[in-house]
Amino acid sequence: MLKVKEVSELIGISVRTLHHYDEIGLLSPEKMSGSGYRLYTDTDLEMLQQILFFKELGFPLKRIKDIINQPSFNRKEALETQRKMLLEKKKRLNQMLTLIDKTLKHEKGELELSNKERFEGFDFSKNPYEEEARERWGNEAVDKSKKKVSSMSTSEQKEMEGKMNAIYRRLAELRDSSPTSEESQEAIKEWYDFLNSNFGHQYSYEAFKGLGQMYVADERFTKNIDQFGEGLAKFMSEAMTAFADKNK
Amino acid sequence: MLKVKEVSELIGISVRTLHHYDEIGLLSPEKMSGSGYRLYTDTDLEMLQQILFFKELGFPLKRIKDIINQPSFNRKEALETQRKMLLEKKKRLNQMLTLIDKTLKHEKGELELSNKERFEGFDFSKNPYEEEARERWGNEAVDKSKKKVSSMSTSEQKEMEGKMNAIYRRLAELRDSSPTSEESQEAIKEWYDFLNSNFGHQYSYEAFKGLGQMYVADERFTKNIDQFGEGLAKFMSEAMTAFADKNK
DNA sequence: ATTGACTCTCACGTTACGTGATACTTTAAA
DNA sequence: TTTAAAGTATCACGTAACGTGAGAGTCAAT
């Protein structure tokens, strides 16, 4: 069992960080000495490794706490998911390297670079790995929408629900047409805007696409959506994918 | 020329961020409309790209501002340095992937993993790229010490200078002995502690070693230090390297 | 003229610690 | 056994980098 300085030196994080993690309930050591000293066990260190990987991937500490406290949390699975996420991060890094090379060529007058192209290697999606985390450890869109809704007044809830239903009904009318038609895409845009302005969560196009995929993968979504019309979830999923791919 | 929302949507950063960068003088648009709207030119966007690369590499905004305001700042050179840094970042990412693979093997009982090994892919050095930035855009140890000194009272300056000179003199006395001797290492530790408590900058052992190397690589340092004794810069450099290697 | 979208500044809030202070505990040396 | 230095705790303010909401001014289309 290690005390704070020992852990701090072993890993290279500050004692203050360890205190902070204890305070917020993220990592509280399994044992305390009689005089109130924190004593970290091997198990604590195993969990700390998990935390540091999630932190490296840009997850806020609160979210990390959520995740590791899931009853279904399993370290081996987590490592595999984190591995996948790190590979994606590596891909993004490669995109940035490609962008630098292009910019250097541009500086040398070897190629043209539009303003848009100048920033194509950057991706400021909120947290690109949150979608994956959600799939594995919790469906935050559903959870968050439930929470957000429950904190509204009744009339606010009715208004929002009315808007949502209207969009669903509109989409249901369109579900026999092509998901990529102009009308369908317009309606999906409305859905995209609605989600982004009412649920305290900002969807990237990629995340929106992932959400659409979940509509058909997750029974709860499919059932809920298909109330408005048989096959609506599938239609929306396809339309959302098309929307995201068109706008990326 | 683009207004804030256009820039925000082009790149994916918030309007607030652009406001903030203007406020702190990091990126102020070249033009303003008659009514006070920020108007960003292509040149502004070029600089913003630079800023975002530095930010990706973990540089604080203040430091980024320092760097890009250097008279010697040159975008092509910056891109090349940033490229190098991103490659290093990629290497660190690979180390983490390797660590995950090792941890997974451990979970499966295929290998042993000590507590130390469990964290070997992590590196929490302050900002690992600062050393390189310093080499290229400014010798912050010198600059910062000058700035720090100029904001002190005269008596504070004398006291600090006295301490510094005493350490130099001590080291000068030892310069004909081995840089790794106990006495030399003690004196170097004093220098390390002095630097870390007087210049508003925290040296990692690696950075301290790098600084020692600069003493012989940078004419200004060598000249300044050798005032205390011929060959002192070289001696200190070697002793600092030994000190860092022993403590890492 | 009106309205909705856009822009500005202001200012408080959030997140994740860094830092210094004060008091208690532990450890090693005298 | 005592002492002093190192280690640990809690407290609380500060920093960095925005996020968020508010209120007022601007712009463009109807």
XYZ file of C-alpha atoms (C1' of nucleotides) in Angstrom:
556
model
C 0.000 0.000 0.000
C 1.292 3.419 -0.991
C 0.909 6.857 0.473
C 0.268 9.925 -1.647
C 3.861 10.888 -2.293
C 4.739 7.375 -3.300
C 1.883 7.237 -5.768
C 2.708 10.703 -6.990
C 6.303 9.779 -7.714
C 5.478 6.384 -9.137
C 3.163 7.870 -11.722
C 4.141 11.512 -12.071
C 0.873 13.087 -11.015
C 0.590 15.540 -8.148
C -0.469 14.846 -4.604
C -3.041 17.570 -5.118
C -4.511 15.568 -7.994
C -4.876 12.538 -5.754
C -6.533 14.657 -3.085
C -8.857 16.123 -5.671
C -9.814 12.727 -7.015
C -10.619 11.582 -3.504
C -12.648 14.683 -2.785
C -14.813 14.262 -5.864
C -15.228 10.561 -5.210
C -13.434 9.561 -8.357
C -10.708 7.554 -6.671
C -10.926 7.114 -2.960
C -8.264 4.856 -1.533
C -9.506 1.615 -0.108
C -7.796 2.211 3.181
C -6.954 5.042 5.527
C -4.337 4.966 8.251
C -5.281 5.657 11.848
C -4.044 9.207 11.467
C -6.071 9.849 8.321
C -3.424 9.134 5.719
C -4.633 7.809 2.371
C -3.360 4.321 1.628
C -3.595 3.186 -1.981
C -3.823 -0.515 -2.736
C -2.920 -2.311 -5.947
C -6.586 -2.312 -6.833
C -6.674 1.447 -6.431
C -3.741 1.718 -8.813
C -5.497 -0.475 -11.341
C -8.473 1.837 -11.274
C -6.204 4.856 -11.473
C -4.766 3.496 -14.684
C -8.278 3.340 -16.095
C -8.955 6.880 -15.009
C -5.779 8.162 -16.627
C -6.608 6.480 -19.912
C -10.058 8.060 -19.952
C -8.516 11.363 -19.035
C -6.052 11.070 -21.886
C -9.046 10.599 -24.153
C -10.554 13.858 -23.003
C -13.330 12.650 -20.734
C -14.320 15.046 -17.960
C -13.698 13.637 -14.505
C -17.391 13.556 -13.722
C -18.044 11.437 -16.733
C -15.187 9.122 -15.849
C -16.707 8.669 -12.447
C -20.057 7.829 -14.044
C -18.478 5.239 -16.263
C -16.369 3.391 -13.743
C -19.272 3.260 -11.334
C -21.522 1.471 -13.782
C -22.468 -1.937 -12.421
C -21.558 -3.320 -15.820
C -18.077 -1.769 -15.787
C -15.459 -4.384 -16.544
C -11.798 -3.554 -16.744
C -10.918 -5.843 -19.597
C -13.734 -4.514 -21.738
C -12.784 -0.994 -20.794
C -9.209 -1.533 -21.884
C -10.416 -2.829 -25.204
C -12.686 0.140 -25.717
C -9.957 2.524 -24.679
C -7.624 0.862 -27.117
C -10.076 1.438 -29.890
C -10.451 5.054 -28.879
C -6.711 5.587 -28.779
C -6.422 4.179 -32.272
C -8.978 6.730 -33.391
C -7.060 9.434 -31.658
C -4.006 8.309 -33.550
C -5.934 8.591 -36.777
C -6.864 12.151 -35.957
C -3.255 12.894 -35.213
C -2.328 11.538 -38.600
C -4.899 13.835 -40.150
C -3.216 16.757 -38.518
C 0.167 15.639 -39.788
C -1.284 15.414 -43.262
C -2.651 18.910 -42.863
C 0.741 20.221 -41.827
C 2.339 18.646 -44.859
C -0.285 20.233 -47.085
C 0.196 23.586 -45.421
C 3.942 23.346 -45.882
C 3.460 22.615 -49.566
C 1.191 25.614 -49.733
C 3.830 27.789 -48.105
C 6.258 26.657 -50.783
C 3.745 27.498 -53.478
C 3.335 23.887 -54.493
C -0.414 23.693 -54.007
C -3.480 25.735 -53.250
C -5.141 25.610 -49.869
C -8.586 27.040 -49.253
C -9.544 28.429 -45.906
C -11.696 25.411 -45.339
C -8.928 23.007 -46.232
C -6.609 24.805 -43.868
C -8.593 23.483 -40.955
C -9.607 20.077 -42.198
C -7.235 18.158 -39.982
C -8.799 19.710 -36.911
C -11.871 18.226 -35.344
C -13.387 20.022 -32.440
C -16.249 17.655 -31.783
C -17.122 17.913 -28.181
C -15.683 14.607 -27.157
C -15.397 12.278 -30.091
C -15.244 9.217 -27.927
C -18.326 9.938 -25.918
C -20.498 8.175 -28.444
C -18.604 4.973 -27.937
C -18.599 5.370 -24.202
C -22.319 5.863 -24.302
C -22.861 2.705 -26.260
C -20.912 0.693 -23.775
C -21.590 2.290 -20.435
C -24.775 4.203 -20.713
C -27.124 5.848 -23.109
C -26.683 9.408 -22.145
C -28.959 10.868 -24.813
C -31.865 9.014 -23.264
C -30.706 9.613 -19.722
C -29.935 13.252 -20.324
C -33.150 13.956 -22.181
C -35.086 12.400 -19.336
C -33.254 14.528 -16.828
C -33.579 17.693 -18.841
C -37.265 17.110 -19.385
C -37.882 16.432 -15.725
C -36.465 19.807 -14.773
C -38.820 21.742 -17.047
C -42.165 23.141 -16.151
C -45.172 21.235 -17.343
C -46.013 23.734 -20.034
C -42.433 23.768 -21.254
C -42.536 20.023 -21.424
C -45.725 20.030 -23.385
C -44.370 22.553 -25.814
C -41.222 20.623 -26.416
C -43.060 17.365 -26.676
C -45.422 18.947 -29.162
C -42.520 20.084 -31.292
C -40.907 16.698 -31.114
C -44.088 14.921 -32.065
C -44.624 17.264 -34.945
C -41.177 16.465 -36.296
C -41.782 12.755 -35.854
C -45.096 12.996 -37.620
C -43.561 14.916 -40.464
C -40.893 12.291 -40.808
C -43.435 9.518 -40.589
C -45.222 11.031 -43.575
C -41.984 10.922 -45.482
C -40.879 7.479 -44.511
C -41.955 5.817 -47.703
C -39.924 8.242 -49.748
C -36.182 8.219 -50.147
C -34.158 9.072 -47.018
C -31.974 11.251 -49.188
C -34.706 13.282 -50.836
C -34.679 16.993 -50.323
C -37.787 16.899 -48.199
C -36.509 14.094 -46.029
C -33.228 15.837 -45.525
C -34.970 19.035 -44.586
C -37.016 17.281 -41.974
C -33.967 15.537 -40.599
C -32.188 18.836 -40.336
C -35.065 20.029 -38.251
C -34.574 17.023 -35.999
C -30.847 17.729 -35.778
C -31.473 21.344 -34.813
C -34.118 20.337 -32.336
C -31.810 17.883 -30.578
C -29.020 20.414 -30.464
C -31.132 23.117 -28.905
C -33.145 21.193 -26.384
C -31.107 18.526 -24.689
C -28.031 20.193 -23.293
C -25.881 18.159 -25.588
C -24.194 19.108 -28.828
C -24.177 16.499 -31.570
C -21.442 16.414 -34.133
C -22.489 15.013 -37.488
C -20.692 11.846 -36.583
C -22.517 11.588 -33.311
C -25.816 12.292 -35.028
C -25.083 9.484 -37.423
C -24.243 7.207 -34.534
C -27.465 8.160 -32.807
C -29.390 7.231 -35.936
C -27.695 3.871 -35.916
C -28.728 3.402 -32.360
C -32.358 3.996 -33.321
C -32.345 0.657 -35.045
C -29.849 -1.078 -32.786
C -31.503 -0.132 -29.546
C -34.917 -1.664 -28.968
C -36.089 1.223 -26.821
C -35.545 3.749 -29.584
C -37.048 1.594 -32.296
C -40.154 0.882 -30.289
C -40.611 4.456 -29.258
C -40.119 5.891 -32.713
C -42.122 3.331 -34.635
C -45.183 4.390 -32.678
C -45.389 7.154 -35.258
C -45.268 4.752 -38.107
C -43.936 1.321 -38.861
C -40.376 1.517 -40.108
C -39.843 5.106 -39.048
C -36.796 4.282 -36.941
C -35.116 2.649 -39.912
C -36.026 5.519 -42.181
C -34.704 8.068 -39.743
C -31.528 6.142 -39.238
C -30.858 6.138 -42.943
C -31.806 9.758 -43.350
C -29.606 10.752 -40.449
C -26.674 8.891 -41.915
C -27.209 10.605 -45.242
C -27.509 13.952 -43.525
C -24.319 13.474 -41.592
C -22.371 12.204 -44.586
C -23.553 15.106 -46.688
C -22.535 17.679 -44.133
C -19.235 16.282 -42.911
C -13.276 38.591 -44.605
C -15.331 36.589 -42.150
C -17.375 37.486 -39.122
C -17.310 35.452 -35.929
C -20.073 33.030 -36.780
C -18.578 32.289 -40.153
C -15.199 31.539 -38.628
C -16.838 29.522 -35.893
C -18.681 27.349 -38.379
C -15.775 27.053 -40.765
C -13.495 25.684 -38.083
C -15.737 24.330 -35.365
C -14.618 26.528 -32.526
C -16.962 28.734 -30.551
C -17.608 32.429 -31.009
C -16.729 32.756 -27.335
C -13.308 31.308 -28.062
C -12.726 33.912 -30.742
C -13.830 36.642 -28.361
C -11.539 35.274 -25.717
C -8.562 35.137 -28.066
C -9.186 38.731 -29.029
C -9.507 39.831 -25.424
C -6.201 38.281 -24.428
C -4.484 39.615 -27.500
C -3.770 36.206 -28.907
C -5.652 36.711 -32.144
C -7.117 40.093 -32.800
C -8.719 40.421 -36.202
C -6.981 42.767 -38.565
C -10.141 44.684 -39.227
C -13.240 45.842 -37.423
C -16.446 46.992 -39.037
C -17.832 50.451 -38.364
C -20.199 48.980 -35.804
C -17.499 47.086 -33.985
C -17.826 43.675 -35.585
C -14.690 41.576 -35.786
C -13.627 40.890 -39.371
C -11.168 38.091 -39.877
C -8.872 38.150 -42.898
C -7.109 35.237 -44.554
C -3.986 36.212 -42.688
C -5.900 35.993 -39.431
C -6.991 32.488 -40.366
C -3.438 31.496 -41.151
C -2.377 32.590 -37.723
C -5.351 30.848 -36.176
C -4.172 27.611 -37.706
C -0.833 28.086 -35.997
C -2.538 28.771 -32.720
C -4.673 25.665 -32.980
C -1.656 23.484 -33.686
C 0.152 24.841 -30.644
C -2.979 24.364 -28.619
C -3.249 20.775 -29.760
C 0.279 20.309 -28.486
C -0.712 21.502 -25.047
C 0.769 24.985 -24.993
C -0.965 27.482 -22.732
C -2.470 30.396 -24.623
C -0.126 32.849 -22.995
C 2.835 30.901 -24.192
C 1.386 30.668 -27.674
C 1.039 34.401 -27.693
C 4.686 34.752 -26.653
C 5.824 32.492 -29.421
C 3.898 33.964 -32.301
C 4.899 37.451 -31.284
C 8.599 36.682 -31.489
C 10.200 38.861 -34.157
C 11.878 35.718 -35.397
C 8.601 33.824 -35.740
C 8.273 32.336 -39.186
C 5.299 30.291 -40.211
C 7.133 27.773 -42.322
C 9.615 27.041 -39.574
C 6.795 26.855 -37.073
C 4.979 24.295 -39.166
C 8.103 22.194 -39.347
C 8.616 22.352 -35.619
C 4.983 21.584 -34.985
C 5.256 18.629 -37.298
C 8.149 17.306 -35.310
C 6.224 17.777 -32.097
C 3.177 16.009 -33.459
C 5.356 13.066 -34.443
C 6.583 12.908 -30.872
C 3.036 13.071 -29.649
C 2.250 10.174 -31.897
C 5.092 8.232 -30.359
C 3.693 8.821 -26.917
C 0.329 7.631 -28.120
C 1.958 4.463 -29.379
C 3.495 3.964 -25.964
C 0.057 4.111 -24.450
C -1.250 1.590 -26.938
C 1.608 -0.702 -26.044
C 0.734 -0.285 -22.396
C -2.871 -1.185 -23.055
C -1.808 -4.316 -24.868
C 0.423 -5.274 -21.970
C -2.331 -4.599 -19.481
C -4.739 -6.727 -21.485
C -2.255 -9.578 -21.493
C -1.945 -9.155 -17.762
C -5.714 -9.306 -17.361
C -5.647 -12.597 -19.243
C -2.906 -13.898 -16.994
C -0.378 -14.009 -19.798
C 2.234 -11.795 -18.167
C 3.143 -10.014 -14.994
C 2.778 -6.270 -14.645
C 4.336 -4.342 -11.794
C 2.747 -1.212 -10.467
C 5.481 0.782 -12.086
C 5.046 -0.909 -15.421
C 1.344 -0.228 -15.258
C 2.007 3.446 -15.738
C 4.969 3.412 -18.033
C 3.062 4.503 -21.096
C 1.983 7.678 -19.317
C 4.181 10.723 -19.284
C 3.056 13.699 -17.294
C 5.962 16.012 -17.982
C 4.707 19.539 -17.777
C 4.710 20.270 -21.439
C 7.064 17.991 -23.254
C 7.328 20.272 -26.233
C 8.222 23.404 -24.336
C 11.902 22.555 -24.512
C 11.800 22.537 -28.261
C 9.751 25.679 -28.389
C 12.268 27.371 -26.178
C 15.119 26.418 -28.385
C 13.439 27.864 -31.402
C 11.501 30.852 -30.179
C 13.053 32.011 -27.069
C 15.229 31.118 -24.208
C 12.665 31.420 -21.580
C 14.984 30.687 -18.699
C 17.005 33.734 -19.620
C 14.023 35.824 -20.645
C 11.948 34.866 -17.685
C 14.746 35.389 -15.255
C 15.301 38.831 -16.698
C 11.642 39.648 -16.425
C 11.309 38.229 -12.985
C 14.349 40.086 -11.844
C 13.144 43.388 -13.273
C 9.962 43.195 -11.224
C 11.826 42.785 -7.956
C 12.933 45.482 -5.642
C 16.581 46.394 -5.749
C 17.334 44.697 -2.486
C 15.513 41.553 -3.569
C 17.532 41.584 -6.741
C 20.770 41.931 -4.894
C 19.873 39.126 -2.562
C 18.976 36.771 -5.357
C 22.013 37.722 -7.360
C 24.131 37.128 -4.331
C 22.723 33.663 -3.902
C 23.183 32.894 -7.554
C 26.757 34.080 -7.530
C 27.487 32.059 -4.455
C 26.248 28.932 -6.155
C 28.265 29.727 -9.256
C 31.366 30.327 -7.182
C 30.852 27.091 -5.337
C 30.533 25.249 -8.594
C 33.558 27.039 -10.004
C 35.606 25.705 -7.107
C 34.485 22.237 -7.949
C 34.910 22.396 -11.663
C 38.206 20.551 -11.732
C 36.681 17.638 -9.860
C 34.331 15.040 -11.295
C 30.880 16.288 -12.273
C 29.450 13.184 -10.644
C 31.185 13.511 -7.294
C 29.056 13.842 -4.238
C 30.078 17.419 -3.689
C 29.421 18.419 -7.257
C 26.057 16.778 -7.228
C 25.170 18.522 -4.020
C 26.043 21.882 -5.468
C 24.083 21.145 -8.627
C 21.091 20.186 -6.549
C 21.360 23.589 -4.960
C 21.305 25.149 -8.399
C 18.300 23.054 -9.374
C 16.417 24.114 -6.265
C 17.400 27.710 -6.766
C 16.089 27.745 -10.331
C 12.846 26.102 -9.305
C 12.144 28.535 -6.536
C 13.116 31.812 -8.095
C 12.120 32.005 -11.707
C 8.430 31.175 -11.866
C 9.243 28.127 -13.894
C 9.339 24.492 -12.884
C 12.078 22.352 -14.357
C 11.582 18.659 -14.826
C 14.789 16.663 -14.653
C 14.674 16.331 -18.394
C 14.316 20.055 -18.809
C 17.142 20.668 -16.358
C 19.327 18.377 -18.403
C 18.308 20.221 -21.548
C 19.152 23.508 -19.903
C 22.585 22.185 -19.029
C 23.099 21.238 -22.631
C 22.129 24.718 -23.667
C 24.839 26.132 -21.397
C 27.425 24.806 -23.788
C 25.381 25.131 -26.953
C 24.317 28.704 -26.422
C 27.106 31.263 -26.516
C 25.303 33.626 -24.173
C 25.165 31.069 -21.412
C 28.715 29.878 -21.873
C 30.114 33.363 -21.811
C 28.080 34.385 -18.833
C 28.874 31.322 -16.773
C 32.540 31.083 -17.626
C 33.040 34.461 -16.032
C 33.210 32.491 -12.814
C 35.839 30.180 -14.139
C 37.050 28.845 -17.411
C 35.189 25.699 -18.312
C 32.462 26.118 -15.742
C 29.657 25.963 -18.303
C 30.929 22.614 -19.544
C 31.331 21.321 -16.027
C 27.843 22.403 -15.050
C 26.360 20.910 -18.155
C 27.912 17.545 -17.347
C 26.951 17.738 -13.708
C 23.383 18.694 -14.585
C 23.119 15.771 -16.958
C 24.418 13.425 -14.291
C 22.021 14.917 -11.768
C 19.025 14.513 -14.042
C 19.940 10.982 -15.052
C 20.413 9.963 -11.442
C 17.050 11.352 -10.396
C 14.836 10.361 -13.294
C -41.367 49.723 -39.903
C -40.757 45.105 -38.090
C -38.626 40.928 -37.081
C -35.273 37.558 -36.670
C -30.534 36.631 -36.927
C -26.188 38.298 -35.738
C -22.798 40.858 -32.917
C -21.085 43.208 -28.943
C -19.779 43.521 -23.887
C -20.437 42.083 -19.262
C -20.114 38.906 -15.695
C -20.848 34.805 -13.234
C -20.072 29.800 -13.422
C -17.521 25.427 -14.397
C -13.592 22.267 -14.484
C -9.269 20.672 -12.797
C -6.187 21.480 -10.477
C -1.795 24.866 -8.390
C -0.350 27.138 -4.428
C 0.347 28.648 0.231
C -0.961 28.280 4.985
C -1.634 25.862 9.279
C -1.771 21.885 12.088
C -0.967 16.977 12.890
C 1.975 12.578 12.089
C 5.942 9.897 11.076
C 10.698 8.892 10.732
C 15.424 9.026 11.465
C 19.170 10.992 13.813
C 21.182 12.919 17.931
C 13.973 10.118 24.817
C 13.965 14.239 22.253
C 14.267 16.840 18.219
C 14.011 18.226 13.679
C 12.895 17.348 9.161
C 9.927 15.210 6.101
C 5.415 13.772 5.209
C 0.296 14.203 5.472
C -4.106 16.348 6.244
C -7.592 20.140 5.342
C -8.716 24.740 3.940
C -9.299 28.178 0.647
C -8.043 31.378 -2.773
C -6.186 31.694 -7.469
C -5.464 30.370 -12.402
C -6.583 28.981 -17.205
C -9.902 28.567 -20.744
C -13.646 29.015 -21.867
C -19.452 28.123 -21.346
C -23.559 30.456 -20.531
C -27.072 33.898 -20.060
C -28.358 38.697 -20.215
C -29.148 43.077 -22.311
C -28.247 46.265 -25.944
C -26.898 47.472 -30.677
C -26.596 46.103 -35.893
C -27.968 44.088 -40.199
C -30.800 42.182 -43.755
C -35.046 40.627 -45.452
C -40.001 41.200 -45.422
